[in-house]
Amino acid sequence: MKSLLVQKFGGSSVADAECMRRVANRIRQDKDDGNDIVVVVSAMGKTTDRLIALAREVHADPDDREYDQLLATGEQISISILAMALHHLGVEAVSMTGPQAGIRTDGSHTRAKITGIDPVRVRENLDRGRVVIVAGFQGLNPIADVATLGRGGSDLTAVAMAAALKADRCQIFTDVDGVYTADPRVVPSARKLEVIAFDEMLELASLGAKVLQSRSVEFAKKHGVELEVLTSFERKPGTLVKEASDMEDVLVRGVAADKNQAKVTLRGVKDTPGVAAHLFKAVAEAGVNVDVIVQNISEEGETDISFTVPRDDLNDVRKCLQSIENVEFREDLYDDTIAKVTLVGVGMRSHTGVASSMFEALAERNINIQMISTSEIRVSVVIDEESANIACQALHTAFGLDQAPDS
Ligand code: ADP
Ligand code: ASP
Ligand code: MG
């Protein structure tokens, strides 16, 4: 049966000319099977990292507009090279930048949100039997400047394009063959999952599993986009991400570690009504997302407050606390050697005891827990970064996620 497929190829899948030729071949096969195909590509290999380093060589804090202008070029190289590789195989294909494909964003450079897609040109070209190749990670903002969607943003381009075109499926091709119970590069006994619930994938993605960008999962759930993660290196089924309603509830589906975290501690905070409100309002106004928060029991009118923030935002928080009004404290401490390790599973909704078994497994490895946070379907702990990989492996085994040794 003829389907409309949106296929996204990540940086490692299009790293060099040979990879491009392989991807082009795979697209040709799906096209020859009678499918309509829109391709979304990332920048080749580590291009985006290299562009960021280049910008920093000339300015420590580059202008956001120019930064986006620069970063968007990475994906533009990929689209034209892939179009040429398809032409070489005799496949009709046309490349489009995000703006040419009708992708509109809001005004926030470097982490813009997609506000709408008007895919007229994409449709026209599909109707002419062409493969349309769209640059991931970019769109046009309200003042007609190019804006980028945040790291890993090509996943979001693909999902949003699939929703706008009402595609039959959005396929995310990457360098692993699906979503695993843990990062297979950290936990060698991790198992590939056939299916995972949107809510579970969302927690894993926002808590460190970079196999899918978390906003793309959120978007797919909201718009009912059928999402599949699979390898671009072989033809075999990957992992389907879908609603949990028709899935078996498992207690723990997976483990994730987020090492891009830092902890801020304020010692001797004057414990008066409104102090937390002032503190977190100021941090929010600095554009920083706070995650786990712990406040100690107050003694003699003073308390300690600790919270976690993305590591890249630590300097912004430091600046913000140096000039904060209405919050008095004795000392501010910053620790950028922590990690957050999380267990996720929809089955936790109806079972108890996951947290205590988790703490026990960590205690057995002598891993000290600094902070704890839970939701309906996850338990997270903040620990020393050095212990993060051991913690993932220990929890993976303790919750029976290891694959059978002979499989
Ligand atoms: P791409 O360049 O294709 O976007 P990414 O590097 O963004 O690829 O994501 C793929 C990587 O995600 C894998 O190489 C793997 O190391 C990592 N990863 C982390 N957690 C998981 C997980 N639970 N399942 C699969 N891969 C994971
Ligand atoms: N090239 C961008 C990045 O490296 C977007 C993406 O790959 O999804 O973050
Ligand atoms: Mg990615």
GROMACS .gro file of C-alpha atoms and ligand atoms in nm:
model
  444
    1MET     CA    1   0.000   0.000   0.000
    2LYS     CA    2   0.123   0.349  -0.085
    3SER     CA    3   0.211   0.556   0.220
    4LEU     CA    4   0.334   0.907   0.288
    5LEU     CA    5   0.648   0.871   0.498
    6VAL     CA    6   0.854   1.139   0.669
    7GLN     CA    7   1.205   0.999   0.716
    8LYS     CA    8   1.461   1.182   0.932
    9PHE     CA    9   1.832   1.100   0.912
   10GLY     CA   10   2.053   1.219   1.199
   11GLY     CA   11   2.409   1.351   1.181
   12SER     CA   12   2.585   1.014   1.207
   13SER     CA   13   2.366   0.870   0.928
   14VAL     CA   14   2.478   1.143   0.685
   15ALA     CA   15   2.834   1.194   0.816
   16ASP     CA   16   3.017   1.167   0.482
   17ALA     CA   17   2.968   1.105   0.109
   18GLU     CA   18   2.950   0.729   0.155
   19CYS     CA   19   2.680   0.766   0.424
   20MET     CA   20   2.490   1.001   0.191
   21ARG     CA   21   2.502   0.741  -0.088
   22ARG     CA   22   2.378   0.471   0.151
   23VAL     CA   23   2.090   0.690   0.271
   24ALA     CA   24   2.002   0.780  -0.089
   25ASN     CA   25   1.986   0.409  -0.177
   26ARG     CA   26   1.755   0.336   0.112
   27ILE     CA   27   1.526   0.626   0.012
   28ARG     CA   28   1.521   0.498  -0.346
   29GLN     CA   29   1.406   0.153  -0.231
   30ASP     CA   30   1.118   0.300  -0.029
   31LYS     CA   31   1.029   0.525  -0.322
   32ASP     CA   32   1.039   0.229  -0.563
   33ASP     CA   33   0.795   0.049  -0.331
   34GLY     CA   34   0.547   0.322  -0.424
   35ASN     CA   35   0.571   0.550  -0.119
   36ASP     CA   36   0.571   0.929  -0.118
   37ILE     CA   37   0.871   1.047   0.080
   38VAL     CA   38   0.969   1.364   0.261
   39VAL     CA   39   1.320   1.347   0.406
   40VAL     CA   40   1.445   1.563   0.693
   41VAL     CA   41   1.822   1.575   0.746
   42SER     CA   42   2.056   1.696   1.018
   43ALA     CA   43   2.395   1.853   0.963
   44MET     CA   44   2.669   1.608   0.856
   45GLY     CA   45   2.844   1.434   1.150
   46LYS     CA   46   2.973   1.682   1.406
   47THR     CA   47   2.922   1.989   1.183
   48THR     CA   48   2.700   2.174   1.434
   49ASP     CA   49   2.954   2.126   1.715
   50ARG     CA   50   3.227   2.256   1.485
   51LEU     CA   51   3.024   2.563   1.388
   52ILE     CA   52   2.957   2.639   1.756
   53ALA     CA   53   3.329   2.610   1.837
   54LEU     CA   54   3.411   2.838   1.543
   55ALA     CA   55   3.167   3.103   1.664
   56ARG     CA   56   3.319   3.089   2.014
   57GLU     CA   57   3.666   3.141   1.870
   58VAL     CA   58   3.565   3.486   1.755
   59HIS     CA   59   3.322   3.579   2.038
   60ALA     CA   60   3.269   3.434   2.386
   61ASP     CA   61   2.897   3.511   2.377
   62PRO     CA   62   2.791   3.530   2.011
   63ASP     CA   63   2.490   3.731   1.900
   64ASP     CA   64   2.182   3.502   1.884
   65ARG     CA   65   2.072   3.608   1.536
   66GLU     CA   66   2.416   3.552   1.384
   67TYR     CA   67   2.455   3.224   1.576
   68ASP     CA   68   2.134   3.091   1.416
   69GLN     CA   69   2.236   3.223   1.077
   70LEU     CA   70   2.558   3.022   1.112
   71LEU     CA   71   2.415   2.701   1.261
   72ALA     CA   72   2.141   2.676   0.998
   73THR     CA   73   2.408   2.635   0.728
   74GLY     CA   74   2.499   2.285   0.855
   75GLU     CA   75   2.165   2.137   0.753
   76GLN     CA   76   2.172   2.326   0.422
   77ILE     CA   77   2.488   2.142   0.318
   78SER     CA   78   2.318   1.809   0.391
   79ILE     CA   79   2.000   1.874   0.190
   80SER     CA   80   2.178   1.965  -0.131
   81ILE     CA   81   2.434   1.684  -0.108
   82LEU     CA   82   2.156   1.429  -0.048
   83ALA     CA   83   1.955   1.568  -0.342
   84MET     CA   84   2.262   1.524  -0.564
   85ALA     CA   85   2.314   1.167  -0.437
   86LEU     CA   86   1.950   1.086  -0.524
   87HIS     CA   87   1.984   1.247  -0.867
   88HIS     CA   88   2.286   1.024  -0.926
   89LEU     CA   89   2.056   0.724  -0.870
   90GLY     CA   90   1.802   0.863  -1.113
   91VAL     CA   91   1.556   0.966  -0.840
   92GLU     CA   92   1.383   1.300  -0.881
   93ALA     CA   93   1.449   1.500  -0.565
   94VAL     CA   94   1.444   1.862  -0.457
   95SER     CA   95   1.601   2.019  -0.147
   96MET     CA   96   1.440   2.293   0.065
   97THR     CA   97   1.560   2.496   0.360
   98GLY     CA   98   1.318   2.519   0.656
   99PRO     CA   99   1.186   2.858   0.535
  100GLN     CA  100   1.139   2.725   0.179
  101ALA     CA  101   0.943   2.432   0.321
  102GLY     CA  102   0.707   2.676   0.496
  103ILE     CA  103   0.825   2.621   0.855
  104ARG     CA  104   0.747   2.921   1.076
  105THR     CA  105   0.880   2.977   1.426
  106ASP     CA  106   0.842   3.220   1.712
  107GLY     CA  107   1.099   3.489   1.783
  108SER     CA  108   1.325   3.311   2.031
  109HIS     CA  109   1.655   3.257   1.855
  110THR     CA  110   1.859   2.939   1.935
  111ARG     CA  111   1.559   2.756   2.086
  112ALA     CA  112   1.269   2.867   1.867
  113LYS     CA  113   0.934   2.689   1.875
  114ILE     CA  114   0.755   2.590   1.556
  115THR     CA  115   0.438   2.800   1.535
  116GLY     CA  116   0.305   2.663   1.207
  117ILE     CA  117   0.389   2.490   0.880
  118ASP     CA  118   0.248   2.582   0.544
  119PRO     CA  119   0.373   2.296   0.327
  120VAL     CA  120   0.239   2.408  -0.014
  121ARG     CA  121   0.571   2.376  -0.195
  122VAL     CA  122   0.638   2.041  -0.028
  123ARG     CA  123   0.300   1.910  -0.147
  124GLU     CA  124   0.341   2.048  -0.498
  125ASN     CA  125   0.671   1.867  -0.534
  126LEU     CA  126   0.535   1.544  -0.386
  127ASP     CA  127   0.250   1.561  -0.637
  128ARG     CA  128   0.508   1.580  -0.913
  129GLY     CA  129   0.655   1.254  -0.788
  130ARG     CA  130   0.965   1.407  -0.630
  131VAL     CA  131   1.135   1.320  -0.305
  132VAL     CA  132   1.139   1.641  -0.098
  133ILE     CA  133   1.442   1.693   0.126
  134VAL     CA  134   1.393   1.944   0.407
  135ALA     CA  135   1.665   2.097   0.626
  136GLY     CA  136   1.600   2.006   0.990
  137PHE     CA  137   1.643   2.232   1.294
  138GLN     CA  138   1.534   2.561   1.131
  139GLY     CA  139   1.245   2.784   1.032
  140LEU     CA  140   1.157   3.145   0.958
  141ASN     CA  141   1.073   3.374   1.251
  142PRO     CA  142   0.812   3.655   1.246
  143ILE     CA  143   1.063   3.907   1.113
  144ALA     CA  144   1.176   3.674   0.834
  145ASP     CA  145   1.505   3.574   0.993
  146VAL     CA  146   1.617   3.213   1.016
  147ALA     CA  147   1.584   3.066   1.366
  148THR     CA  148   1.706   2.730   1.498
  149LEU     CA  149   1.507   2.491   1.717
  150GLY     CA  150   1.758   2.390   1.987
  151ARG     CA  151   2.000   2.096   1.985
  152GLY     CA  152   1.853   1.779   1.840
  153GLY     CA  153   1.584   1.994   1.676
  154SER     CA  154   1.574   1.803   1.346
  155ASP     CA  155   1.362   1.539   1.524
  156LEU     CA  156   1.106   1.812   1.588
  157THR     CA  157   1.116   1.928   1.224
  158ALA     CA  158   1.039   1.572   1.114
  159VAL     CA  159   0.751   1.520   1.358
  160ALA     CA  160   0.598   1.861   1.287
  161MET     CA  161   0.627   1.805   0.910
  162ALA     CA  162   0.461   1.463   0.951
  163ALA     CA  163   0.175   1.625   1.144
  164ALA     CA  164   0.133   1.907   0.889
  165LEU     CA  165   0.125   1.662   0.596
  166LYS     CA  166  -0.084   1.405   0.787
  167ALA     CA  167   0.185   1.150   0.699
  168ASP     CA  168   0.124   0.784   0.769
  169ARG     CA  169   0.441   0.754   0.974
  170CYS     CA  170   0.740   0.952   1.095
  171GLN     CA  171   1.058   0.743   1.091
  172ILE     CA  172   1.361   0.863   1.284
  173PHE     CA  173   1.671   0.690   1.148
  174THR     CA  174   1.974   0.697   1.374
  175ASP     CA  175   2.293   0.510   1.466
  176VAL     CA  176   2.122   0.260   1.701
  177ASP     CA  177   1.844   0.024   1.591
  178GLY     CA  178   1.575   0.154   1.826
  179VAL     CA  179   1.501   0.279   2.174
  180TYR     CA  180   1.674   0.070   2.439
  181THR     CA  181   1.607   0.010   2.809
  182ALA     CA  182   1.916   0.230   2.871
  183ASP     CA  183   2.179   0.400   2.656
  184PRO     CA  184   2.340   0.093   2.493
  185ARG     CA  185   2.675   0.274   2.496
  186VAL     CA  186   2.662   0.296   2.877
  187VAL     CA  187   2.479  -0.026   2.966
  188PRO     CA  188   2.599  -0.306   2.735
  189SER     CA  189   2.320  -0.540   2.850
  190ALA     CA  190   2.048  -0.291   2.746
  191ARG     CA  191   1.761  -0.442   2.545
  192LYS     CA  192   1.592  -0.297   2.239
  193LEU     CA  193   1.223  -0.224   2.300
  194GLU     CA  194   0.960  -0.312   2.038
  195VAL     CA  195   0.725  -0.047   2.173
  196ILE     CA  196   0.738   0.234   2.426
  197ALA     CA  197   0.459   0.464   2.548
  198PHE     CA  198   0.472   0.834   2.457
  199ASP     CA  199   0.477   0.926   2.827
  200GLU     CA  200   0.768   0.693   2.899
  201MET     CA  201   0.965   0.816   2.596
  202LEU     CA  202   0.898   1.174   2.699
  203GLU     CA  203   1.040   1.116   3.048
  204LEU     CA  204   1.342   0.926   2.915
  205ALA     CA  205   1.409   1.192   2.651
  206SER     CA  206   1.377   1.486   2.888
  207LEU     CA  207   1.591   1.309   3.148
  208GLY     CA  208   1.890   1.233   2.933
  209ALA     CA  209   1.816   0.973   2.661
  210LYS     CA  210   1.908   1.182   2.358
  211VAL     CA  211   1.785   0.924   2.106
  212LEU     CA  212   1.480   1.149   2.055
  213GLN     CA  213   1.455   1.520   2.133
  214SER     CA  214   1.193   1.558   2.408
  215ARG     CA  215   0.995   1.832   2.232
  216SER     CA  216   0.953   1.609   1.929
  217VAL     CA  217   0.798   1.338   2.148
  218GLU     CA  218   0.566   1.590   2.309
  219PHE     CA  219   0.459   1.713   1.964
  220ALA     CA  220   0.404   1.359   1.833
  221LYS     CA  221   0.185   1.272   2.133
  222LYS     CA  222  -0.018   1.590   2.101
  223HIS     CA  223  -0.080   1.546   1.729
  224GLY     CA  224  -0.109   1.166   1.723
  225VAL     CA  225   0.193   1.118   1.493
  226GLU     CA  226   0.296   0.754   1.460
  227LEU     CA  227   0.664   0.757   1.547
  228GLU     CA  228   0.929   0.491   1.485
  229VAL     CA  229   1.301   0.491   1.576
  230LEU     CA  230   1.520   0.269   1.359
  231THR     CA  231   1.868   0.228   1.219
  232SER     CA  232   1.972   0.370   0.884
  233PHE     CA  233   2.244   0.106   0.853
  234GLU     CA  234   2.019  -0.202   0.806
  235ARG     CA  235   1.662  -0.283   0.700
  236LYS     CA  236   1.489  -0.408   1.014
  237PRO     CA  237   1.204  -0.293   1.239
  238GLY     CA  238   1.287  -0.045   1.512
  239THR     CA  239   1.089   0.078   1.814
  240LEU     CA  240   0.735   0.215   1.787
  241VAL     CA  241   0.643   0.504   2.016
  242LYS     CA  242   0.268   0.510   2.083
  243GLU     CA  243  -0.015   0.564   2.330
  244ALA     CA  244   0.004   0.340   2.635
  245SER     CA  245  -0.364   0.237   2.618
  246ASP     CA  246  -0.303  -0.078   2.417
  247MET     CA  247   0.027  -0.170   2.578
  248GLU     CA  248   0.114  -0.398   2.863
  249ASP     CA  249   0.203  -0.194   3.173
  250VAL     CA  250   0.555  -0.272   3.283
  251LEU     CA  251   0.688  -0.157   3.615
  252VAL     CA  252   1.015  -0.015   3.482
  253ARG     CA  253   1.063   0.042   3.108
  254GLY     CA  254   1.402   0.208   3.114
  255VAL     CA  255   1.682   0.401   3.283
  256ALA     CA  256   1.827   0.737   3.175
  257ALA     CA  257   2.113   0.953   3.300
  258ASP     CA  258   2.140   1.327   3.247
  259LYS     CA  259   2.495   1.449   3.301
  260ASN     CA  260   2.425   1.800   3.182
  261GLN     CA  261   2.305   1.906   3.527
  262ALA     CA  262   2.434   2.130   3.806
  263LYS     CA  263   2.329   2.189   4.167
  264VAL     CA  264   2.293   2.527   4.332
  265THR     CA  265   2.277   2.551   4.712
  266LEU     CA  266   2.189   2.858   4.914
  267ARG     CA  267   2.299   2.828   5.277
  268GLY     CA  268   2.141   3.026   5.560
  269VAL     CA  269   1.843   3.161   5.370
  270LYS     CA  270   1.622   3.390   5.588
  271ASP     CA  271   1.309   3.179   5.625
  272THR     CA  272   1.024   3.421   5.570
  273PRO     CA  273   0.703   3.389   5.365
  274GLY     CA  274   0.761   3.467   4.997
  275VAL     CA  275   1.131   3.388   4.993
  276ALA     CA  276   1.095   3.085   4.760
  277ALA     CA  277   0.862   3.284   4.537
  278HIS     CA  278   1.118   3.567   4.500
  279LEU     CA  279   1.406   3.326   4.446
  280PHE     CA  280   1.247   3.108   4.176
  281LYS     CA  281   1.082   3.403   4.004
  282ALA     CA  282   1.423   3.566   3.961
  283VAL     CA  283   1.575   3.242   3.828
  284ALA     CA  284   1.282   3.195   3.586
  285GLU     CA  285   1.321   3.553   3.464
  286ALA     CA  286   1.684   3.471   3.386
  287GLY     CA  287   1.540   3.212   3.142
  288VAL     CA  288   1.659   2.912   3.345
  289ASN     CA  289   1.452   2.597   3.403
  290VAL     CA  290   1.474   2.470   3.759
  291ASP     CA  291   1.414   2.101   3.816
  292VAL     CA  292   1.460   1.925   4.153
  293ILE     CA  293   1.417   2.150   4.457
  294VAL     CA  294   1.497   2.058   4.819
  295GLN     CA  295   1.442   2.283   5.120
  296ASN     CA  296   1.571   2.178   5.461
  297ILE     CA  297   1.381   2.211   5.788
  298SER     CA  298   1.430   2.561   5.917
  299GLU     CA  299   1.640   2.623   6.229
  300GLU     CA  300   1.647   2.954   6.411
  301GLY     CA  301   1.474   3.131   6.123
  302GLU     CA  302   1.722   3.009   5.862
  303THR     CA  303   1.707   2.730   5.606
  304ASP     CA  304   1.908   2.581   5.317
  305ILE     CA  305   1.763   2.554   4.967
  306SER     CA  306   1.915   2.342   4.687
  307PHE     CA  307   1.798   2.309   4.329
  308THR     CA  308   1.919   2.169   3.997
  309VAL     CA  309   1.954   2.355   3.667
  310PRO     CA  310   2.097   2.268   3.323
  311ARG     CA  311   2.477   2.291   3.350
  312ASP     CA  312   2.503   2.537   3.062
  313ASP     CA  313   2.285   2.783   3.257
  314LEU     CA  314   2.498   2.781   3.574
  315ASN     CA  315   2.666   3.113   3.494
  316ASP     CA  316   2.330   3.282   3.433
  317VAL     CA  317   2.208   3.157   3.773
  318ARG     CA  318   2.525   3.280   3.944
  319LYS     CA  319   2.482   3.625   3.791
  320CYS     CA  320   2.115   3.629   3.887
  321LEU     CA  321   2.182   3.537   4.252
  322GLN     CA  322   2.456   3.795   4.285
  323SER     CA  323   2.208   4.072   4.215
  324ILE     CA  324   1.890   3.925   4.365
  325GLU     CA  325   1.675   4.146   4.587
  326ASN     CA  326   1.437   4.032   4.865
  327VAL     CA  327   1.629   3.707   4.928
  328GLU     CA  328   1.896   3.707   5.197
  329PHE     CA  329   2.139   3.418   5.234
  330ARG     CA  330   2.479   3.353   5.390
  331GLU     CA  331   2.650   3.152   5.116
  332ASP     CA  332   2.588   3.032   4.758
  333LEU     CA  333   2.749   2.708   4.635
  334TYR     CA  334   2.764   2.572   4.279
  335ASP     CA  335   2.835   2.208   4.190
  336ASP     CA  336   2.873   2.106   3.827
  337THR     CA  337   2.980   1.748   3.896
  338ILE     CA  338   2.638   1.593   3.949
  339ALA     CA  339   2.410   1.375   3.737
  340LYS     CA  340   2.044   1.287   3.750
  341VAL     CA  341   1.958   0.920   3.711
  342THR     CA  342   1.597   0.823   3.644
  343LEU     CA  343   1.382   0.509   3.631
  344VAL     CA  344   1.074   0.531   3.408
  345GLY     CA  345   0.770   0.305   3.370
  346VAL     CA  346   0.394   0.358   3.337
  347GLY     CA  347   0.342   0.059   3.567
  348MET     CA  348   0.466   0.272   3.860
  349ARG     CA  349   0.122   0.437   3.860
  350SER     CA  350  -0.026   0.127   4.020
  351HIS     CA  351   0.271  -0.023   4.205
  352THR     CA  352   0.459   0.084   4.513
  353GLY     CA  353   0.812   0.009   4.625
  354VAL     CA  354   1.005   0.118   4.317
  355ALA     CA  355   1.172   0.408   4.498
  356SER     CA  356   1.283   0.198   4.794
  357SER     CA  357   1.423  -0.080   4.570
  358MET     CA  358   1.606   0.189   4.373
  359PHE     CA  359   1.765   0.339   4.686
  360GLU     CA  360   1.864  -0.008   4.805
  361ALA     CA  361   2.034  -0.090   4.474
  362LEU     CA  362   2.229   0.236   4.490
  363ALA     CA  363   2.322   0.183   4.855
  364GLU     CA  364   2.464  -0.160   4.769
  365ARG     CA  365   2.704   0.020   4.532
  366ASN     CA  366   2.786   0.279   4.796
  367ILE     CA  367   2.635   0.555   4.585
  368ASN     CA  368   2.523   0.855   4.786
  369ILE     CA  369   2.188   1.012   4.696
  370GLN     CA  370   2.192   1.393   4.717
  371MET     CA  371   1.837   1.472   4.606
  372ILE     CA  372   1.524   1.278   4.513
  373SER     CA  373   1.226   1.365   4.297
  374THR     CA  374   0.932   1.154   4.180
  375SER     CA  375   0.633   1.173   3.947
  376GLU     CA  376   0.358   0.923   3.869
  377ILE     CA  377   0.576   0.730   3.627
  378ARG     CA  378   0.935   0.804   3.732
  379VAL     CA  379   1.182   0.827   4.018
  380SER     CA  380   1.491   1.046   3.979
  381VAL     CA  381   1.793   1.080   4.203
  382VAL     CA  382   2.072   1.332   4.193
  383ILE     CA  383   2.412   1.171   4.251
  384ASP     CA  384   2.779   1.235   4.188
  385GLU     CA  385   2.846   1.243   3.811
  386GLU     CA  386   3.129   0.991   3.843
  387SER     CA  387   2.885   0.728   3.969
  388ALA     CA  388   2.623   0.782   3.699
  389ASN     CA  389   2.725   0.499   3.465
  390ILE     CA  390   2.764   0.248   3.749
  391ALA     CA  391   2.425   0.357   3.885
  392CYS     CA  392   2.258   0.299   3.546
  393GLN     CA  393   2.411  -0.047   3.518
  394ALA     CA  394   2.318  -0.140   3.877
  395LEU     CA  395   1.956  -0.023   3.838
  396HIS     CA  396   1.924  -0.193   3.500
  397THR     CA  397   2.016  -0.524   3.662
  398ALA     CA  398   1.820  -0.467   3.984
  399PHE     CA  399   1.497  -0.407   3.792
  400GLY     CA  400   1.541  -0.711   3.564
  401LEU     CA  401   1.600  -0.514   3.245
  402ASP     CA  402   1.917  -0.697   3.133
  403GLN     CA  403   1.885  -0.900   2.817
  404ALA     CA  404   1.931  -1.275   2.842
  405PRO     CA  405   2.304  -1.345   2.794
  406ASP     CA  406   2.244  -1.567   2.488
  407SER     CA  407   2.002  -1.335   2.305
  408ADP     P1  408   2.120   1.141   1.567
  408ADP     O1  409   2.249   1.203   1.527
  408ADP     O2  410   2.074   1.034   1.471
  408ADP     O3  411   2.012   1.240   1.599
  408ADP     P2  412   2.170   1.105   1.851
  408ADP     O4  413   2.315   1.096   1.881
  408ADP     O5  414   2.099   1.233   1.876
  408ADP     O6  415   2.151   1.058   1.699
  408ADP     O7  416   2.091   0.990   1.929
  408ADP     C1  417   2.132   0.854   1.919
  408ADP     C2  418   2.213   0.815   2.043
  408ADP     O8  419   2.129   0.819   2.158
  408ADP     C3  420   2.263   0.672   2.042
  408ADP     O9  421   2.387   0.664   1.974
  408ADP     C4  422   2.273   0.636   2.191
  408ADP    O10  423   2.406   0.640   2.239
  408ADP     C5  424   2.193   0.745   2.260
  408ADP     N1  425   2.093   0.692   2.355
  408ADP     C6  426   2.076   0.739   2.483
  408ADP     N2  427   1.980   0.670   2.545
  408ADP     C7  428   1.932   0.580   2.457
  408ADP     C8  429   1.829   0.479   2.463
  408ADP     N3  430   1.755   0.460   2.574
  408ADP     N4  431   1.807   0.404   2.353
  408ADP     C9  432   1.880   0.422   2.240
  408ADP     N5  433   1.979   0.515   2.229
  408ADP    C10  434   2.005   0.594   2.335
  409ASP     N1  435   2.233   1.968   1.382
  409ASP     C1  436   2.157   2.001   1.500
  409ASP     C2  437   2.229   1.950   1.624
  409ASP     O1  438   2.336   1.895   1.612
  409ASP     C3  439   2.016   1.949   1.496
  409ASP     C4  440   2.001   1.798   1.494
  409ASP     O2  441   2.098   1.727   1.463
  409ASP     O3  442   1.892   1.749   1.523
  409ASP     O4  443   2.181   1.970   1.733
  410MG      MG  444   1.952   1.349   1.775
   0.00000   0.00000   0.00000
